[in-house]
């Protein structure tokens, strides 16, 4: 079946540090890939996505590149802010089997001033 | 721009009680789903629907029922609440066109405690 594996947290960083969250996947078909962010007390929000190999998704200074050869979709940001403290979820969706979105376990990021 | 609306935001139930979590979306999305979020376990799919009159089970369906009589609404029913159902519940919706290209729009969640 489909699965997503992402690094466990928490990840603690200082403001302006570089952030990387690793995400790898296995899929039964050709997936689209997503990163979601969940701020404290809120629901999940779509951060960025990529729908085919070598696509780069970007938003709010975050980037992730769809790497089919390594089945990865790592999230990066060059200079984090305190407001980036949140839980980040990597996810995939295959256009079959009910179109379900499969999530990784989430990575909590804490940015300290 | 309502998006996905979940009610209530918080609920405390006694063991054995039943209740319905409401979910409504105004984006004409064909696909709707319910997830539960538990510490250290990410999001787990409970039930989903690809259109009015069509529902199917997800990963953890036991103890929950759903129905989809309209495109807009997708209520989740707890038949006889148990402490193991203490969780945060999220409703999400999406278009089905273009297959996997769409992400989900999430509601703000319902925090349920069963005592």
PDB file of C-alpha atoms in Angstrom:
ATOM      1  CA  UNK A   1       0.000   0.000   0.000  1.00  0.00           C
ATOM      2  CA  UNK A   2       0.880   3.686   0.078  1.00  0.00           C
ATOM      3  CA  UNK A   3       2.957   5.075   2.924  1.00  0.00           C
ATOM      4  CA  UNK A   4       4.836   8.207   3.935  1.00  0.00           C
ATOM      5  CA  UNK A   5       7.777   8.330   6.320  1.00  0.00           C
ATOM      6  CA  UNK A   6       9.038  11.564   7.764  1.00  0.00           C
ATOM      7  CA  UNK A   7      11.626  12.362  10.359  1.00  0.00           C
ATOM      8  CA  UNK A   8      10.483  12.351  13.926  1.00  0.00           C
ATOM      9  CA  UNK A   9      10.627  15.500  15.940  1.00  0.00           C
ATOM     10  CA  UNK A  10      10.680  17.646  17.745  1.00  0.00           C
ATOM     11  CA  UNK A  11      13.105  19.742  15.769  1.00  0.00           C
ATOM     12  CA  UNK A  12      14.321  22.734  17.759  1.00  0.00           C
ATOM     13  CA  UNK A  13      16.004  25.603  15.950  1.00  0.00           C
ATOM     14  CA  UNK A  14      17.090  29.151  16.556  1.00  0.00           C
ATOM     15  CA  UNK A  15      15.564  31.969  14.538  1.00  0.00           C
ATOM     16  CA  UNK A  16      17.206  32.414  11.084  1.00  0.00           C
ATOM     17  CA  UNK A  17      18.499  28.830  11.067  1.00  0.00           C
ATOM     18  CA  UNK A  18      18.103  26.499   8.070  1.00  0.00           C
ATOM     19  CA  UNK A  19      15.310  23.932   8.300  1.00  0.00           C
ATOM     20  CA  UNK A  20      15.131  20.563   6.569  1.00  0.00           C
ATOM     21  CA  UNK A  21      12.436  17.965   7.192  1.00  0.00           C
ATOM     22  CA  UNK A  22      12.995  14.680   5.403  1.00  0.00           C
ATOM     23  CA  UNK A  23      10.116  12.849   3.741  1.00  0.00           C
ATOM     24  CA  UNK A  24      10.180   9.613   1.744  1.00  0.00           C
ATOM     25  CA  UNK A  25       7.294   7.660   0.300  1.00  0.00           C
ATOM     26  CA  UNK A  26       6.116   4.428  -1.281  1.00  0.00           C
ATOM     27  CA  UNK A  27       3.159   4.517  -3.652  1.00  0.00           C
ATOM     28  CA  UNK A  28       1.161   2.043  -5.712  1.00  0.00           C
ATOM     29  CA  UNK A  29       0.764   4.525  -8.557  1.00  0.00           C
ATOM     30  CA  UNK A  30       2.117   7.896  -9.640  1.00  0.00           C
ATOM     31  CA  UNK A  31       1.467  10.177  -6.660  1.00  0.00           C
ATOM     32  CA  UNK A  32       1.072  13.876  -6.150  1.00  0.00           C
ATOM     33  CA  UNK A  33       2.977  15.074  -3.087  1.00  0.00           C
ATOM     34  CA  UNK A  34       1.985  17.639  -0.467  1.00  0.00           C
ATOM     35  CA  UNK A  35       3.231  19.390   2.622  1.00  0.00           C
ATOM     36  CA  UNK A  36       0.686  20.528   5.188  1.00  0.00           C
ATOM     37  CA  UNK A  37       1.279  22.733   8.225  1.00  0.00           C
ATOM     38  CA  UNK A  38      -0.692  22.728  11.476  1.00  0.00           C
ATOM     39  CA  UNK A  39      -0.296  25.712  13.769  1.00  0.00           C
ATOM     40  CA  UNK A  40      -1.181  25.247  17.454  1.00  0.00           C
ATOM     41  CA  UNK A  41      -4.902  24.751  17.999  1.00  0.00           C
ATOM     42  CA  UNK A  42      -5.744  24.873  14.307  1.00  0.00           C
ATOM     43  CA  UNK A  43      -6.541  22.527  11.443  1.00  0.00           C
ATOM     44  CA  UNK A  44      -4.150  21.561   8.667  1.00  0.00           C
ATOM     45  CA  UNK A  45      -3.354  24.033   5.900  1.00  0.00           C
ATOM     46  CA  UNK A  46      -1.853  23.172   2.544  1.00  0.00           C
ATOM     47  CA  UNK A  47       1.670  24.600   2.425  1.00  0.00           C
ATOM     48  CA  UNK A  48       2.846  23.450  -1.003  1.00  0.00           C
ATOM     49  CA  UNK A  49       2.505  20.659  -3.514  1.00  0.00           C
ATOM     50  CA  UNK A  50       4.123  19.006  -6.541  1.00  0.00           C
ATOM     51  CA  UNK A  51       2.294  16.827  -9.027  1.00  0.00           C
ATOM     52  CA  UNK A  52       5.078  15.312 -11.145  1.00  0.00           C
ATOM     53  CA  UNK A  53       8.740  14.379 -10.977  1.00  0.00           C
ATOM     54  CA  UNK A  54      11.231  17.274 -10.701  1.00  0.00           C
ATOM     55  CA  UNK A  55       8.474  19.772  -9.890  1.00  0.00           C
ATOM     56  CA  UNK A  56       9.359  22.210  -7.126  1.00  0.00           C
ATOM     57  CA  UNK A  57       6.610  23.409  -4.829  1.00  0.00           C
ATOM     58  CA  UNK A  58       7.164  26.654  -2.942  1.00  0.00           C
ATOM     59  CA  UNK A  59       5.266  28.920  -0.555  1.00  0.00           C
ATOM     60  CA  UNK A  60       6.094  31.309   2.303  1.00  0.00           C
ATOM     61  CA  UNK A  61       9.830  30.686   1.829  1.00  0.00           C
ATOM     62  CA  UNK A  62       9.436  26.915   2.015  1.00  0.00           C
ATOM     63  CA  UNK A  63      10.462  24.665  -0.884  1.00  0.00           C
ATOM     64  CA  UNK A  64      10.285  20.970  -1.717  1.00  0.00           C
ATOM     65  CA  UNK A  65      11.320  19.121  -4.883  1.00  0.00           C
ATOM     66  CA  UNK A  66       9.637  15.936  -6.110  1.00  0.00           C
ATOM     67  CA  UNK A  67      12.457  13.395  -6.507  1.00  0.00           C
ATOM     68  CA  UNK A  68      11.121  10.275  -8.159  1.00  0.00           C
ATOM     69  CA  UNK A  69      14.495   8.516  -8.271  1.00  0.00           C
ATOM     70  CA  UNK A  70      14.862   8.710  -4.486  1.00  0.00           C
ATOM     71  CA  UNK A  71      11.100   8.730  -3.726  1.00  0.00           C
ATOM     72  CA  UNK A  72      11.584  11.826  -1.594  1.00  0.00           C
ATOM     73  CA  UNK A  73       9.984  15.222  -1.034  1.00  0.00           C
ATOM     74  CA  UNK A  74      12.114  16.985   1.578  1.00  0.00           C
ATOM     75  CA  UNK A  75      10.918  20.327   2.945  1.00  0.00           C
ATOM     76  CA  UNK A  76      13.416  23.196   3.319  1.00  0.00           C
ATOM     77  CA  UNK A  77      13.444  26.787   4.458  1.00  0.00           C
ATOM     78  CA  UNK A  78      16.535  28.940   4.460  1.00  0.00           C
ATOM     79  CA  UNK A  79      15.792  31.188   7.450  1.00  0.00           C
ATOM     80  CA  UNK A  80      13.071  30.211   9.903  1.00  0.00           C
ATOM     81  CA  UNK A  81      11.083  32.552  12.116  1.00  0.00           C
ATOM     82  CA  UNK A  82       9.385  31.988  15.447  1.00  0.00           C
ATOM     83  CA  UNK A  83       6.071  32.040  13.565  1.00  0.00           C
ATOM     84  CA  UNK A  84       7.135  28.879  11.679  1.00  0.00           C
ATOM     85  CA  UNK A  85       6.739  26.862  14.872  1.00  0.00           C
ATOM     86  CA  UNK A  86       4.161  24.234  13.945  1.00  0.00           C
ATOM     87  CA  UNK A  87       3.681  20.575  13.033  1.00  0.00           C
ATOM     88  CA  UNK A  88       4.496  19.717   9.416  1.00  0.00           C
ATOM     89  CA  UNK A  89       2.932  16.772   7.592  1.00  0.00           C
ATOM     90  CA  UNK A  90       4.128  15.201   4.367  1.00  0.00           C
ATOM     91  CA  UNK A  91       1.406  13.479   2.340  1.00  0.00           C
ATOM     92  CA  UNK A  92       0.753  11.749  -0.956  1.00  0.00           C
ATOM     93  CA  UNK A  93      -2.306  11.173  -3.079  1.00  0.00           C
ATOM     94  CA  UNK A  94      -2.718   8.659  -5.890  1.00  0.00           C
ATOM     95  CA  UNK A  95      -5.494   9.145  -8.418  1.00  0.00           C
ATOM     96  CA  UNK A  96      -7.171   5.855  -7.625  1.00  0.00           C
ATOM     97  CA  UNK A  97      -8.522   3.852  -4.699  1.00  0.00           C
ATOM     98  CA  UNK A  98     -10.859   6.599  -3.603  1.00  0.00           C
ATOM     99  CA  UNK A  99      -8.255   9.324  -3.982  1.00  0.00           C
ATOM    100  CA  UNK A 100      -7.251   9.096  -0.373  1.00  0.00           C
ATOM    101  CA  UNK A 101      -4.550  11.338   1.021  1.00  0.00           C
ATOM    102  CA  UNK A 102      -1.953   9.339   2.970  1.00  0.00           C
ATOM    103  CA  UNK A 103      -0.109  11.259   5.695  1.00  0.00           C
ATOM    104  CA  UNK A 104       3.203  10.874   7.421  1.00  0.00           C
ATOM    105  CA  UNK A 105       3.302  11.019  11.195  1.00  0.00           C
ATOM    106  CA  UNK A 106       4.119  14.718  11.368  1.00  0.00           C
ATOM    107  CA  UNK A 107       7.213  16.611  12.535  1.00  0.00           C
ATOM    108  CA  UNK A 108       6.957  19.210  15.269  1.00  0.00           C
ATOM    109  CA  UNK A 109       9.201  22.231  14.722  1.00  0.00           C
ATOM    110  CA  UNK A 110       9.980  24.707  17.482  1.00  0.00           C
ATOM    111  CA  UNK A 111      11.798  27.913  16.588  1.00  0.00           C
ATOM    112  CA  UNK A 112      13.305  29.836  19.498  1.00  0.00           C
ATOM    113  CA  UNK A 113      14.090  33.568  19.385  1.00  0.00           C
TER     114      UNK A 113
ATOM    115  CA  UNK B   1     -15.502  32.088   2.210  1.00  0.00           C
ATOM    116  CA  UNK B   2     -16.653  29.462   4.737  1.00  0.00           C
ATOM    117  CA  UNK B   3     -14.725  26.478   3.343  1.00  0.00           C
ATOM    118  CA  UNK B   4     -15.186  23.463   5.641  1.00  0.00           C
ATOM    119  CA  UNK B   5     -17.190  24.073   8.809  1.00  0.00           C
ATOM    120  CA  UNK B   6     -17.115  21.651  11.727  1.00  0.00           C
ATOM    121  CA  UNK B   7     -19.315  21.743  14.789  1.00  0.00           C
ATOM    122  CA  UNK B   8     -18.972  21.551  17.710  1.00  0.00           C
ATOM    123  CA  UNK B   9     -15.406  22.664  18.420  1.00  0.00           C
ATOM    124  CA  UNK B  10     -15.317  20.934  21.800  1.00  0.00           C
ATOM    125  CA  UNK B  11     -17.388  18.127  23.293  1.00  0.00           C
ATOM    126  CA  UNK B  12     -17.293  16.004  26.425  1.00  0.00           C
ATOM    127  CA  UNK B  13     -19.236  12.740  26.402  1.00  0.00           C
ATOM    128  CA  UNK B  14     -19.848  10.038  28.937  1.00  0.00           C
ATOM    129  CA  UNK B  15     -19.013   6.457  28.008  1.00  0.00           C
ATOM    130  CA  UNK B  16     -21.913   4.910  26.100  1.00  0.00           C
ATOM    131  CA  UNK B  17     -23.417   8.174  24.894  1.00  0.00           C
ATOM    132  CA  UNK B  18     -23.932   8.807  21.209  1.00  0.00           C
ATOM    133  CA  UNK B  19     -23.420  11.985  19.246  1.00  0.00           C
ATOM    134  CA  UNK B  20     -22.980  13.392  15.763  1.00  0.00           C
ATOM    135  CA  UNK B  21     -20.095  15.547  14.615  1.00  0.00           C
ATOM    136  CA  UNK B  22     -21.208  17.866  11.860  1.00  0.00           C
ATOM    137  CA  UNK B  23     -19.232  18.773   8.747  1.00  0.00           C
ATOM    138  CA  UNK B  24     -20.360  21.053   5.928  1.00  0.00           C
ATOM    139  CA  UNK B  25     -18.532  22.458   2.912  1.00  0.00           C
ATOM    140  CA  UNK B  26     -19.636  25.084   0.413  1.00  0.00           C
ATOM    141  CA  UNK B  27     -17.089  24.462  -2.358  1.00  0.00           C
ATOM    142  CA  UNK B  28     -19.061  21.777  -4.228  1.00  0.00           C
ATOM    143  CA  UNK B  29     -16.331  19.230  -3.475  1.00  0.00           C
ATOM    144  CA  UNK B  30     -17.173  15.663  -4.421  1.00  0.00           C
ATOM    145  CA  UNK B  31     -14.751  14.088  -1.952  1.00  0.00           C
ATOM    146  CA  UNK B  32     -15.183  14.339   1.826  1.00  0.00           C
ATOM    147  CA  UNK B  33     -13.471  12.479   4.627  1.00  0.00           C
ATOM    148  CA  UNK B  34     -13.062  12.191   8.384  1.00  0.00           C
ATOM    149  CA  UNK B  35      -9.737  11.793  10.167  1.00  0.00           C
ATOM    150  CA  UNK B  36      -8.788  11.434  13.777  1.00  0.00           C
ATOM    151  CA  UNK B  37      -5.550  12.837  15.127  1.00  0.00           C
ATOM    152  CA  UNK B  38      -3.895  11.255  18.141  1.00  0.00           C
ATOM    153  CA  UNK B  39      -0.542  12.129  19.709  1.00  0.00           C
ATOM    154  CA  UNK B  40       2.309  10.312  17.989  1.00  0.00           C
ATOM    155  CA  UNK B  41       0.010   8.673  15.432  1.00  0.00           C
ATOM    156  CA  UNK B  42      -0.528  11.372  12.851  1.00  0.00           C
ATOM    157  CA  UNK B  43      -3.858  11.406  11.043  1.00  0.00           C
ATOM    158  CA  UNK B  44      -5.844   8.227  10.503  1.00  0.00           C
ATOM    159  CA  UNK B  45      -8.701   7.967   8.036  1.00  0.00           C
ATOM    160  CA  UNK B  46     -12.041   6.927   9.528  1.00  0.00           C
ATOM    161  CA  UNK B  47     -14.506   7.104   6.604  1.00  0.00           C
ATOM    162  CA  UNK B  48     -14.675   8.846   3.269  1.00  0.00           C
ATOM    163  CA  UNK B  49     -17.113   9.621   0.484  1.00  0.00           C
ATOM    164  CA  UNK B  50     -16.637  10.283  -3.235  1.00  0.00           C
ATOM    165  CA  UNK B  51     -20.110  11.711  -3.716  1.00  0.00           C
ATOM    166  CA  UNK B  52     -23.650  11.886  -2.408  1.00  0.00           C
ATOM    167  CA  UNK B  53     -24.933   8.426  -1.522  1.00  0.00           C
ATOM    168  CA  UNK B  54     -21.458   6.843  -1.623  1.00  0.00           C
ATOM    169  CA  UNK B  55     -19.371   6.130   1.473  1.00  0.00           C
ATOM    170  CA  UNK B  56     -16.549   3.758   2.308  1.00  0.00           C
ATOM    171  CA  UNK B  57     -14.431   2.749   5.263  1.00  0.00           C
ATOM    172  CA  UNK B  58     -10.983   4.037   5.974  1.00  0.00           C
ATOM    173  CA  UNK B  59      -8.289   2.754   8.255  1.00  0.00           C
ATOM    174  CA  UNK B  60     -10.124   2.963  11.618  1.00  0.00           C
ATOM    175  CA  UNK B  61     -13.910   2.780  10.993  1.00  0.00           C
ATOM    176  CA  UNK B  62     -15.047   0.748  14.010  1.00  0.00           C
ATOM    177  CA  UNK B  63     -17.434   2.618  16.296  1.00  0.00           C
ATOM    178  CA  UNK B  64     -18.291   5.275  13.697  1.00  0.00           C
ATOM    179  CA  UNK B  65     -20.990   5.644  11.073  1.00  0.00           C
ATOM    180  CA  UNK B  66     -21.324   8.128   8.233  1.00  0.00           C
ATOM    181  CA  UNK B  67     -23.838   9.064   5.580  1.00  0.00           C
ATOM    182  CA  UNK B  68     -23.742  11.443   2.629  1.00  0.00           C
ATOM    183  CA  UNK B  69     -27.245  12.517   1.637  1.00  0.00           C
ATOM    184  CA  UNK B  70     -26.096  15.793   0.071  1.00  0.00           C
ATOM    185  CA  UNK B  71     -22.883  17.022  -1.534  1.00  0.00           C
ATOM    186  CA  UNK B  72     -22.451  19.613   1.223  1.00  0.00           C
ATOM    187  CA  UNK B  73     -22.813  17.564   4.401  1.00  0.00           C
ATOM    188  CA  UNK B  74     -20.907  14.591   5.804  1.00  0.00           C
ATOM    189  CA  UNK B  75     -21.811  13.911   9.460  1.00  0.00           C
ATOM    190  CA  UNK B  76     -19.867  11.463  11.614  1.00  0.00           C
ATOM    191  CA  UNK B  77     -21.835   9.491  14.191  1.00  0.00           C
ATOM    192  CA  UNK B  78     -20.377   7.908  17.300  1.00  0.00           C
ATOM    193  CA  UNK B  79     -22.722   5.085  18.184  1.00  0.00           C
ATOM    194  CA  UNK B  80     -21.633   4.360  21.768  1.00  0.00           C
ATOM    195  CA  UNK B  81     -18.720   6.512  22.866  1.00  0.00           C
ATOM    196  CA  UNK B  82     -15.663   4.887  24.432  1.00  0.00           C
ATOM    197  CA  UNK B  83     -12.609   6.494  26.090  1.00  0.00           C
ATOM    198  CA  UNK B  84     -10.513   5.210  23.154  1.00  0.00           C
ATOM    199  CA  UNK B  85     -12.416   7.645  20.940  1.00  0.00           C
ATOM    200  CA  UNK B  86     -10.993  10.623  22.787  1.00  0.00           C
ATOM    201  CA  UNK B  87      -9.243  12.477  19.994  1.00  0.00           C
ATOM    202  CA  UNK B  88      -9.284  15.477  17.718  1.00  0.00           C
ATOM    203  CA  UNK B  89     -11.458  14.907  14.661  1.00  0.00           C
ATOM    204  CA  UNK B  90     -10.922  16.638  11.341  1.00  0.00           C
ATOM    205  CA  UNK B  91     -13.216  16.777   8.352  1.00  0.00           C
ATOM    206  CA  UNK B  92     -11.636  17.430   4.948  1.00  0.00           C
ATOM    207  CA  UNK B  93     -12.911  17.882   1.399  1.00  0.00           C
ATOM    208  CA  UNK B  94     -11.513  18.020  -2.110  1.00  0.00           C
ATOM    209  CA  UNK B  95     -12.315  18.034  -5.783  1.00  0.00           C
ATOM    210  CA  UNK B  96     -11.973  14.706  -7.582  1.00  0.00           C
ATOM    211  CA  UNK B  97     -11.272  16.102 -11.033  1.00  0.00           C
ATOM    212  CA  UNK B  98      -7.688  15.583 -12.270  1.00  0.00           C
ATOM    213  CA  UNK B  99      -7.348  12.706  -9.863  1.00  0.00           C
ATOM    214  CA  UNK B 100      -4.592  13.270  -7.340  1.00  0.00           C
ATOM    215  CA  UNK B 101      -3.691  16.870  -8.142  1.00  0.00           C
ATOM    216  CA  UNK B 102      -5.809  18.434  -5.448  1.00  0.00           C
ATOM    217  CA  UNK B 103      -4.999  18.638  -1.797  1.00  0.00           C
ATOM    218  CA  UNK B 104      -7.629  18.717   0.892  1.00  0.00           C
ATOM    219  CA  UNK B 105      -9.317  21.650   2.602  1.00  0.00           C
ATOM    220  CA  UNK B 106      -9.570  20.937   6.320  1.00  0.00           C
ATOM    221  CA  UNK B 107     -12.009  22.078   8.943  1.00  0.00           C
ATOM    222  CA  UNK B 108     -10.733  23.508  12.214  1.00  0.00           C
ATOM    223  CA  UNK B 109     -11.394  20.312  14.143  1.00  0.00           C
ATOM    224  CA  UNK B 110     -13.541  18.945  16.969  1.00  0.00           C
ATOM    225  CA  UNK B 111     -11.821  18.072  20.226  1.00  0.00           C
ATOM    226  CA  UNK B 112     -13.728  15.179  21.789  1.00  0.00           C
ATOM    227  CA  UNK B 113     -13.192  13.825  25.279  1.00  0.00           C
ATOM    228  CA  UNK B 114     -14.940  10.659  26.438  1.00  0.00           C
ATOM    229  CA  UNK B 115     -14.989  10.146  30.202  1.00  0.00           C
TER     230      UNK B 115
END
